[in-house]
CSV table of C-alpha atoms in Angstrom, one decimal:
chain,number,residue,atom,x,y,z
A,1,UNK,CA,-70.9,2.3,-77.2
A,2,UNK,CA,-68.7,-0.5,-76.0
A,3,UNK,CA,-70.3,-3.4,-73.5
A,4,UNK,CA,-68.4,-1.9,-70.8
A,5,UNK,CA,-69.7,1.4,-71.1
A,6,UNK,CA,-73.0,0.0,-71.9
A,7,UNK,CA,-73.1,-1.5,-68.6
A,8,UNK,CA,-72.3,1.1,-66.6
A,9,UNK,CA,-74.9,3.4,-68.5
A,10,UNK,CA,-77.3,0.9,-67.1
A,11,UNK,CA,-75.9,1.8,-63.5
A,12,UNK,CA,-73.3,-1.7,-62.6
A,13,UNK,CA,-69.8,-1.1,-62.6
A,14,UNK,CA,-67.8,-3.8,-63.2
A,15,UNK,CA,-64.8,-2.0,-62.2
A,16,UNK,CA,-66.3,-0.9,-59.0
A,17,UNK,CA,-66.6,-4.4,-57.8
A,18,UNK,CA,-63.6,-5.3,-58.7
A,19,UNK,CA,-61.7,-3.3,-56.8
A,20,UNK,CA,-64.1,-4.0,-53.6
A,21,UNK,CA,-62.9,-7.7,-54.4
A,22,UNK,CA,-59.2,-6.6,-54.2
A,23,UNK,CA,-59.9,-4.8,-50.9
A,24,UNK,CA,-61.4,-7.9,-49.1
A,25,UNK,CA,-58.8,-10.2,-50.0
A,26,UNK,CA,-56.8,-9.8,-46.7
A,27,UNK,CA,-60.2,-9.7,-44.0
A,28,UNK,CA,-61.1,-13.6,-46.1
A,29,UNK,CA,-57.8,-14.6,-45.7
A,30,UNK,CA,-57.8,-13.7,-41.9
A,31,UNK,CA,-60.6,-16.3,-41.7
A,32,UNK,CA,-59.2,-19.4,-43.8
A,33,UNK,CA,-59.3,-22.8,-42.2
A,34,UNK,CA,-56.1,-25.5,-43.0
A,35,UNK,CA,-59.4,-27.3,-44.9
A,36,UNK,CA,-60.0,-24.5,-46.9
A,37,UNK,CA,-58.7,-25.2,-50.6
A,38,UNK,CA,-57.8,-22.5,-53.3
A,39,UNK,CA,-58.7,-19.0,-52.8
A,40,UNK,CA,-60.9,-16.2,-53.7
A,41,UNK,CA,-62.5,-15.7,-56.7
A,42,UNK,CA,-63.4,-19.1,-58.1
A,43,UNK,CA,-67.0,-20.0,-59.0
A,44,UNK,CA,-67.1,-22.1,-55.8
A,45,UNK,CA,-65.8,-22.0,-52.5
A,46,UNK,CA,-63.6,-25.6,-51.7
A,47,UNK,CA,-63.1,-27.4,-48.3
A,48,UNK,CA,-61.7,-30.9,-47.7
A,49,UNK,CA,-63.9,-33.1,-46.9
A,50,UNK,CA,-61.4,-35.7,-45.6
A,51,UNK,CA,-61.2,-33.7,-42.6
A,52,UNK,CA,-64.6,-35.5,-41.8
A,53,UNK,CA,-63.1,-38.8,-41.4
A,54,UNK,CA,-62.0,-37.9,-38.3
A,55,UNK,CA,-66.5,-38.7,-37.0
A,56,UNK,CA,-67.6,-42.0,-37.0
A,57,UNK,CA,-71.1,-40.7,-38.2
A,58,UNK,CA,-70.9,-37.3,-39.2
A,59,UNK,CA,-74.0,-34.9,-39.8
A,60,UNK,CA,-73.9,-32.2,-41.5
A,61,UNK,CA,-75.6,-28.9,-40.5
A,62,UNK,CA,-77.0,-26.1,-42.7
A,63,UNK,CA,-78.2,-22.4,-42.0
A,64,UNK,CA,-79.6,-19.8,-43.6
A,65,UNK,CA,-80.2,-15.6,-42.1
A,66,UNK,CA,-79.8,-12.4,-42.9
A,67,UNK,CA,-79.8,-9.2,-40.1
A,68,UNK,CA,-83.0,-7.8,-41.1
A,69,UNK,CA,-83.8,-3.8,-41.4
A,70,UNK,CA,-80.6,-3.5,-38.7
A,71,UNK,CA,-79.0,-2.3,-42.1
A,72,UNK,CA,-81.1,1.0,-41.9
A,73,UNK,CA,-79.0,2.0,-38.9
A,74,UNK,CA,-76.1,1.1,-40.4
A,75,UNK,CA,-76.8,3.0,-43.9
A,76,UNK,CA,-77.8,6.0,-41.5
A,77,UNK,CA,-74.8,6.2,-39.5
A,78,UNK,CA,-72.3,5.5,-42.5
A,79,UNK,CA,-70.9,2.8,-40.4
A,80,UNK,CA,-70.5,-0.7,-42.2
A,81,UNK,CA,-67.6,-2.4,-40.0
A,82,UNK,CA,-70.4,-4.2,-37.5
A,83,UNK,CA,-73.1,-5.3,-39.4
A,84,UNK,CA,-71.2,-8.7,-40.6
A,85,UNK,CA,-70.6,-9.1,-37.1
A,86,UNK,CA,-74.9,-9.6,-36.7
A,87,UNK,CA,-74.7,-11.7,-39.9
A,88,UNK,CA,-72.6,-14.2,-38.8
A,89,UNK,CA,-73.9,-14.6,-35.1
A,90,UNK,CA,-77.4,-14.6,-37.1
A,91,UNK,CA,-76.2,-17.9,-39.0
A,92,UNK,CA,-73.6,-19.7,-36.8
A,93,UNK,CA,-75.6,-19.5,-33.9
A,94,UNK,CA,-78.5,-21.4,-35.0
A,95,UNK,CA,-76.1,-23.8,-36.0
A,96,UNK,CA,-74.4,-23.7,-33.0
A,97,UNK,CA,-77.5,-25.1,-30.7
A,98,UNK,CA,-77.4,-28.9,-32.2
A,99,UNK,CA,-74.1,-29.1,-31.6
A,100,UNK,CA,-72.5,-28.6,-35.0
A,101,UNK,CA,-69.2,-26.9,-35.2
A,102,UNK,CA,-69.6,-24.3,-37.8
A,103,UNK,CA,-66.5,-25.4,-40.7
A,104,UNK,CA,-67.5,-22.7,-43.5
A,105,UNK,CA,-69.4,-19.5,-44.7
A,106,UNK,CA,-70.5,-17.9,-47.7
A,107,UNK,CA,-72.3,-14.4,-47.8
A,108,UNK,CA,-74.5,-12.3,-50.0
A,109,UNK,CA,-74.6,-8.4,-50.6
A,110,UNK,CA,-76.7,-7.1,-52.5
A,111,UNK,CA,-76.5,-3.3,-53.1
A,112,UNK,CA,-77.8,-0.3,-55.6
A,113,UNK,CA,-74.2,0.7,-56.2
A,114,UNK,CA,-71.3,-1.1,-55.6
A,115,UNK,CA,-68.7,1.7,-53.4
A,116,UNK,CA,-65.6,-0.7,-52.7
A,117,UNK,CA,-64.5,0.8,-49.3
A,118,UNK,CA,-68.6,0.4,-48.0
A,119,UNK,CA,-68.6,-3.7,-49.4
A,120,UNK,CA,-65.1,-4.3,-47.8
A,121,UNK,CA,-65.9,-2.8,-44.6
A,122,UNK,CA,-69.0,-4.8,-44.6
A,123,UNK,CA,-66.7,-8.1,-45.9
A,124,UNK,CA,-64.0,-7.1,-43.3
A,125,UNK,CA,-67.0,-7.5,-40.3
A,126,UNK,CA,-67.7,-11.1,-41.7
A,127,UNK,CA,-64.4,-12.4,-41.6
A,128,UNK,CA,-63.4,-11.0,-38.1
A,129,UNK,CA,-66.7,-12.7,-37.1
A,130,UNK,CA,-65.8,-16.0,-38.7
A,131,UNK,CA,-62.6,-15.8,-36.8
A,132,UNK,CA,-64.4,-15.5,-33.8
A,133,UNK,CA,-66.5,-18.1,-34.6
A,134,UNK,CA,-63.7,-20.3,-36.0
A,135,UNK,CA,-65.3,-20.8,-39.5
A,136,UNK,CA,-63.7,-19.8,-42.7
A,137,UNK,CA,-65.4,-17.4,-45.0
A,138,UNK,CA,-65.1,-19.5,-48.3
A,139,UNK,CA,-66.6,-17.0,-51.1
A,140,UNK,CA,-69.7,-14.7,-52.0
A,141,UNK,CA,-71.4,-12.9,-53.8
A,142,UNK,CA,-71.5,-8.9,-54.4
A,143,UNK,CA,-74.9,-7.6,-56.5
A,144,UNK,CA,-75.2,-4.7,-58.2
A,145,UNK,CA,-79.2,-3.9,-58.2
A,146,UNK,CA,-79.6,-0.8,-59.2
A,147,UNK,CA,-82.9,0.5,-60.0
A,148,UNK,CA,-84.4,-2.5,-57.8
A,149,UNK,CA,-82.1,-0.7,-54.5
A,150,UNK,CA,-81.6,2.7,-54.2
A,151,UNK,CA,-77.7,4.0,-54.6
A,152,UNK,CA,-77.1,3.6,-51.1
A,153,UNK,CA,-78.9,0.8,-49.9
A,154,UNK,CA,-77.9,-2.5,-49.5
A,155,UNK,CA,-79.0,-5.7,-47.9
A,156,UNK,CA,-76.5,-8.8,-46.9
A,157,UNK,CA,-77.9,-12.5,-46.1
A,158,UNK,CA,-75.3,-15.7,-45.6
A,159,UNK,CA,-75.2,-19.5,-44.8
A,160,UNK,CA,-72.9,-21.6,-42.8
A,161,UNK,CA,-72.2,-25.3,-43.2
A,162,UNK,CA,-70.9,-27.5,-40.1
A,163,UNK,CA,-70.7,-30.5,-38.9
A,164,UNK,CA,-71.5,-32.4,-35.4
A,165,UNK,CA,-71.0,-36.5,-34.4
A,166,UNK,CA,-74.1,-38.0,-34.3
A,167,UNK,CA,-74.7,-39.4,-31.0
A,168,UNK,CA,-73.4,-35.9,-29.7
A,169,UNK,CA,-76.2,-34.1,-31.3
A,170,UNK,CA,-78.1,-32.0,-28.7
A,171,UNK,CA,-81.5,-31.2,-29.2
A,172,UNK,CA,-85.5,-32.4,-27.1
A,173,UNK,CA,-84.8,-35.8,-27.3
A,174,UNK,CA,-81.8,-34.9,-24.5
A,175,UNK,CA,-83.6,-33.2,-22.7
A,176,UNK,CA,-85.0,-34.3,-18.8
A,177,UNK,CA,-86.6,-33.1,-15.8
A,178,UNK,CA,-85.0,-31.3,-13.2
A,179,UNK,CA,-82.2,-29.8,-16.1
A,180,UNK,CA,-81.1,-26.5,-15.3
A,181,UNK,CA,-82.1,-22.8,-17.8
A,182,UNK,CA,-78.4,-21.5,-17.7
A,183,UNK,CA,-79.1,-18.1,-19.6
A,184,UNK,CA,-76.1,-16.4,-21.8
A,185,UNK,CA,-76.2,-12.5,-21.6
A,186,UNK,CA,-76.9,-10.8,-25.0
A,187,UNK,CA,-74.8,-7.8,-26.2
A,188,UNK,CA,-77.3,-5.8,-26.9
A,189,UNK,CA,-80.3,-6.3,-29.5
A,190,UNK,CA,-78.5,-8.3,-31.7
A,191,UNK,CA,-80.3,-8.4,-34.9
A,192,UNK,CA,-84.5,-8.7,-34.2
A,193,UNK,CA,-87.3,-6.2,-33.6
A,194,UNK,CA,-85.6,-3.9,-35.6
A,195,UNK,CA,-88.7,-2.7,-36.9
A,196,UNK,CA,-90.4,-2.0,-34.1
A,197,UNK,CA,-87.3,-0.8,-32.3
A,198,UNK,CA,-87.0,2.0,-35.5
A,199,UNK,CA,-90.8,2.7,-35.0
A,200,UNK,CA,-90.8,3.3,-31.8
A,201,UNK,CA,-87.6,5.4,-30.9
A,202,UNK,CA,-87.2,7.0,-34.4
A,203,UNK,CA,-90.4,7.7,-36.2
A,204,UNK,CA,-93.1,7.7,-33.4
A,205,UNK,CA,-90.5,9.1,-30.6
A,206,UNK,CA,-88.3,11.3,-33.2
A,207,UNK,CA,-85.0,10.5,-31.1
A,208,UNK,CA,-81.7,11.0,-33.3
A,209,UNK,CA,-79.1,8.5,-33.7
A,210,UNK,CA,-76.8,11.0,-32.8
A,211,UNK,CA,-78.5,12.3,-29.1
A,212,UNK,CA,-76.6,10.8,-26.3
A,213,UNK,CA,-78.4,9.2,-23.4
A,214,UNK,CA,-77.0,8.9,-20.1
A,215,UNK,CA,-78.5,5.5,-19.7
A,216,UNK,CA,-77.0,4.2,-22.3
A,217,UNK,CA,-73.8,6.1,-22.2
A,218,UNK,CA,-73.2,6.4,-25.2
A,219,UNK,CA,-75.1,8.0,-28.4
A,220,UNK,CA,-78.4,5.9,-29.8
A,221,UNK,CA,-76.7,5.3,-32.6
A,222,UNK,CA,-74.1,3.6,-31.3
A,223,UNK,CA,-76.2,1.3,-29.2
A,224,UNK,CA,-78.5,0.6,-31.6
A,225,UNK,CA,-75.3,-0.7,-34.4
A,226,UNK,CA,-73.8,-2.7,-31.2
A,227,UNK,CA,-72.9,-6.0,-32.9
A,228,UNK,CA,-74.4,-9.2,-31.9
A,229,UNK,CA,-72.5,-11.6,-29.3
A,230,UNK,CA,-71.0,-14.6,-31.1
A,231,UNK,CA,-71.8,-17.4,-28.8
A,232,UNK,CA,-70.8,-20.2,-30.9
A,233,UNK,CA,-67.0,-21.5,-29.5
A,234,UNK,CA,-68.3,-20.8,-26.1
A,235,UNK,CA,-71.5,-23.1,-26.5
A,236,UNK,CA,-69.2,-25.4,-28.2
A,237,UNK,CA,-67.2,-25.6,-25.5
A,238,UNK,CA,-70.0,-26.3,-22.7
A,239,UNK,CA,-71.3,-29.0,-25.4
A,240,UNK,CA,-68.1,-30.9,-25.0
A,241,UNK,CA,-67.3,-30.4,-21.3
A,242,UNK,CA,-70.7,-30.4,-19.9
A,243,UNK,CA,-73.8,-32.6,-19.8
A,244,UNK,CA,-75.7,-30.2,-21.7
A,245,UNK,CA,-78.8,-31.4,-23.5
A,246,UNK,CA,-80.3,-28.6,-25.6
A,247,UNK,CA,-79.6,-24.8,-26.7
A,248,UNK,CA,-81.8,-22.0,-28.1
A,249,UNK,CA,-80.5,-19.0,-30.1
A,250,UNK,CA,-83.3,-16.3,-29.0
A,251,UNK,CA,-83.9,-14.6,-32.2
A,252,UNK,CA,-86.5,-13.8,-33.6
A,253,UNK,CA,-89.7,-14.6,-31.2
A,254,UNK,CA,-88.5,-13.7,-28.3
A,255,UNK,CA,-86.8,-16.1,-25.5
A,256,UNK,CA,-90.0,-18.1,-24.7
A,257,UNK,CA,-90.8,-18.9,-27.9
A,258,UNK,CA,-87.3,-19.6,-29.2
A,259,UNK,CA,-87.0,-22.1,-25.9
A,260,UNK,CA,-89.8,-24.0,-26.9
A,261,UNK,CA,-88.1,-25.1,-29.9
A,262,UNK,CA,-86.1,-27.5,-28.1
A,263,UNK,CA,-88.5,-28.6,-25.8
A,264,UNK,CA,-90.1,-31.9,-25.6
A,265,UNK,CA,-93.9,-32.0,-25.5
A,266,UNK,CA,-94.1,-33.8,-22.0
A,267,UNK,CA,-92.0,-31.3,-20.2
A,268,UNK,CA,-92.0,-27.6,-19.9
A,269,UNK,CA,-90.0,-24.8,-18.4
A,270,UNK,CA,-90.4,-21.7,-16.2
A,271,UNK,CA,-87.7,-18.8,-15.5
A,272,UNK,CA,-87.7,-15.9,-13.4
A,273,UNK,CA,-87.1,-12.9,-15.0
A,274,UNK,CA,-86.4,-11.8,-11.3
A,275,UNK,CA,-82.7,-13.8,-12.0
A,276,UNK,CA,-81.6,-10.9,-14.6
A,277,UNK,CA,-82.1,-6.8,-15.2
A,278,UNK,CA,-82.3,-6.6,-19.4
A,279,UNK,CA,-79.8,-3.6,-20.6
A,280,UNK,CA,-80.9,-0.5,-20.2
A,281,UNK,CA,-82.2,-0.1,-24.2
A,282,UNK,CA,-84.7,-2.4,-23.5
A,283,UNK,CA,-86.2,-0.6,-20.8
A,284,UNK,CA,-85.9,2.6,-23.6
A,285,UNK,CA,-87.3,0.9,-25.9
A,286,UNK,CA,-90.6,-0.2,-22.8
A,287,UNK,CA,-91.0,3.2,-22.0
A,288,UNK,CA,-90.8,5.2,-24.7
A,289,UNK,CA,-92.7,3.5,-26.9
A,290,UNK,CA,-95.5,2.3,-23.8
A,291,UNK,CA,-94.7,-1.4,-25.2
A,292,UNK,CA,-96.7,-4.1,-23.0
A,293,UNK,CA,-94.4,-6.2,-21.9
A,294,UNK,CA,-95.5,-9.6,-23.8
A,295,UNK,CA,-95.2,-7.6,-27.2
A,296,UNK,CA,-91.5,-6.7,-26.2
A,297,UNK,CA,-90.7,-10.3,-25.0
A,298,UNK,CA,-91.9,-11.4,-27.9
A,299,UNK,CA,-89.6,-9.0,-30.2
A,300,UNK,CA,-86.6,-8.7,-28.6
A,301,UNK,CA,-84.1,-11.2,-26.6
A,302,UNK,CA,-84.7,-8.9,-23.6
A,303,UNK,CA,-81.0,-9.7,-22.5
A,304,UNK,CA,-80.5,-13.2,-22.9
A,305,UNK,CA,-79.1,-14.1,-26.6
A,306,UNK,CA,-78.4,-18.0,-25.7
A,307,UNK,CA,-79.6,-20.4,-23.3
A,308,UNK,CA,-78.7,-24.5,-22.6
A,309,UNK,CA,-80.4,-27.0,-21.1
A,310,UNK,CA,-78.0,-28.6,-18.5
A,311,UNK,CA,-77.6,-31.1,-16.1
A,312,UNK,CA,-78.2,-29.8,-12.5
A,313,UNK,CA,-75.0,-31.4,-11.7
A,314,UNK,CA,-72.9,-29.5,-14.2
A,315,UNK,CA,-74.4,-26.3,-13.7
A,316,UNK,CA,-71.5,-24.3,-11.7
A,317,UNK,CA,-68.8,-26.1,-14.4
A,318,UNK,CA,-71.1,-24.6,-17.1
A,319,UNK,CA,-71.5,-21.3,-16.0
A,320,UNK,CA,-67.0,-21.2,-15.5
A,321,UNK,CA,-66.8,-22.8,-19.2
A,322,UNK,CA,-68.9,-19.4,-20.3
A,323,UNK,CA,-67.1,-17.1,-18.2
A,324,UNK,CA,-63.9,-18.6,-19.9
A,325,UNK,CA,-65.4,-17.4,-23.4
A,326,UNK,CA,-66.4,-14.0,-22.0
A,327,UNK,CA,-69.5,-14.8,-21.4
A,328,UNK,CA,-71.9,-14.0,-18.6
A,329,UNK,CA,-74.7,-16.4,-17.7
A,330,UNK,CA,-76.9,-17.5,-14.7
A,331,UNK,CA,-79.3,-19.6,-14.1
A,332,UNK,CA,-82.9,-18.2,-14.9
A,333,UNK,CA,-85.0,-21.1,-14.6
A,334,UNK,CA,-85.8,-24.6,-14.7
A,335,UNK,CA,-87.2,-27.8,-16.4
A,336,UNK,CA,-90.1,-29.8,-15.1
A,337,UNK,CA,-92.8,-32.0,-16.2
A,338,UNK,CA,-95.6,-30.3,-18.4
A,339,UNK,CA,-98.8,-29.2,-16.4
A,340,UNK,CA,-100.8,-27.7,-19.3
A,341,UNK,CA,-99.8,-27.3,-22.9
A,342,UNK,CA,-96.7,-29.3,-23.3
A,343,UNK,CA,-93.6,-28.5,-24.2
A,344,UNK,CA,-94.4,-24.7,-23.2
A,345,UNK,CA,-92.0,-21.7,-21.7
A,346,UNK,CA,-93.6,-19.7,-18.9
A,347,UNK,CA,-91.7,-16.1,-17.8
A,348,UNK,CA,-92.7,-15.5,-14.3
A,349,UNK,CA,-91.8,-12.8,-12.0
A,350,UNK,CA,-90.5,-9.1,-13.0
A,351,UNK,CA,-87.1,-7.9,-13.8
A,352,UNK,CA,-85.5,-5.7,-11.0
A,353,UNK,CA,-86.6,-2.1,-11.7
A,354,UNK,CA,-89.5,-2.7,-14.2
């Protein structure tokens, strides 16, 4: 028996990933930078540093995600297109928060059997979401795993390098009294609580992916694969042309908890969950599953994927610079000095309809 044929006795094809490789070229190249050097399929992914020159005291910014068991749905349905959509927005966006302009991205997929057309659909969603975060997609890695994964399961993680000027880099010490919650409307879930999300509205509940609800118009399914909102040029954008002091990607945690993050112990912040009405799968996923409230708010991002600390002054600019980018944001609350545990988040009154 020849290596090759060895190999693929044990269950990898070489062959297989391969040709995914061949089928991905074009998304990557969609998603190259001018600093981007070489191209695909060396043993490491190049960028010019030189470009760096440019910051009198650069920092460089690292992150690390994945999208969690979001990949169930998406081995369900057969649909692989979104899910490098969550995987970027997962990375870039905690990036995003200090200030740091994301520059590049590599990805991992591992799988229990490589099917080319399934990896380059899933390689195709993580270049059109570096373009859209306006970071290049530098290299990767494809395992084969079988045995350890079933044949059709598969699991993708990723990390993004950037870069932000030093005495622009947001964050607590920023931070004052009287600045202004601006809250950034999620798409949908994005990628947390997918667990209990699955519990409650597949196993306990039984509901199919493929039952349409009127609330959601539009098939479980479908909501439930909704990619997650890329935030990361617009908060770029209200970094640079407003006095913003902090941001907090609302992963996993839940909004208060992901806030606190970027608080400083001698000041805390209230918001009025009066100021929004969370999409209607979150109420779904409330009612359905008779969730208490404070477990759901502190799974999901209950409608708000992104909120900045911001000068009361530059509130109304901020919330146009969003709107410019697509994205829909209010103001939810506000910072004052801390009365009792410091640096804490407190959600006060109820969401219209709950």
């Amino acid at each position: 028996m020849s290596e090759s044929n060895a190999y693929a006795e044990a269950g990898v094809n070489i062959q297989a990933a391969d040709t995914a490789i061949e089928l991905m070229k074009g998304w990557i190249e969609k998603s190259r930078r001018p600093e981007v050097i070489g191209g695909l399929g060396g043993f490491a992914g190049l960028f010019d540093a030189s470009a760096l020159t440019r910051y009198t005291r650069p920092l460089l910014a690292t992150s690390t995600d994945g999208v969690g068991t979001k990949v169930a749905i998406a081995q369900a349905m057969d649909i692989h297109d979104t899910i490098g959509f969550d995987l970027v927005g997962m990375v870039v966006d905690d990036l995003v928060v200090c200030g740091a302009e994301p520059l590049f991205m590599t990805d991992y997929i591992a799988t229990g059997r490589v099917v080319p057309e399934k990896i380059a659909a899933i390689v195709k969603g993580i270049a059109e979401g570096c373009v859209l975060a306006g970071c290049a997609l530098v290299g990767g890695e494809t395992a084969e795993h079988p045995g350890l994964l079933g044949p059709d399961d598969y699991d993708v993680a990723g990390a993004t390098t950037g870069v932000v000027e030093a005495d622009k880099l947001l964050g607590p010490g920023r931070v004052r009294p009287g600045d202004v919650v601006i809250a950034m409307e999620a798409s949908g879930l994005h990628s947390n609580g997918y667990s209990l999300v699955r519990h409650v509205l597949l196993e306990k509940s039984g509901l199919a992916l493929e039952g349409h609800h009127d609330e959601l118009g539009r098939t479980l399914g479908e909501e439930l694969l909704e990619p997650t909102r890329i935030y990361a040029k617009a908060c770029l954008a209200l970094a640079d042309r407003t006095r913003t002091h902090a941001m907090s990607h609302v992963t996993g945690g839940g909004l208060a908890a992901n806030l606190e993050r970027v608080m400083p112990v001698e000041l805390s912040a209230t918001l009025d969950r009066s100021s929004w009405t969370p999409q209607p799968i979150f109420d779904l996923v409330r009612r359905i599953g008779d969730v208490p409230q404070p477990d759901l708010e502190m799974t999901l991002n209950c409608g708000v994927g992104m909120v900045s600390l911001t000068d009361p002054e530059d509130v109304d600019a901020a919330i146009a610079v969003l709107a410019e980018h697509g994205v829909r944001a209010w103001v939810a609350g506000e910072v004052g000095a801390a009365t009792g545990r410091g640096g804490a988040v407190e959600l006060v009154g109820q969401h219209p309809g709950w």
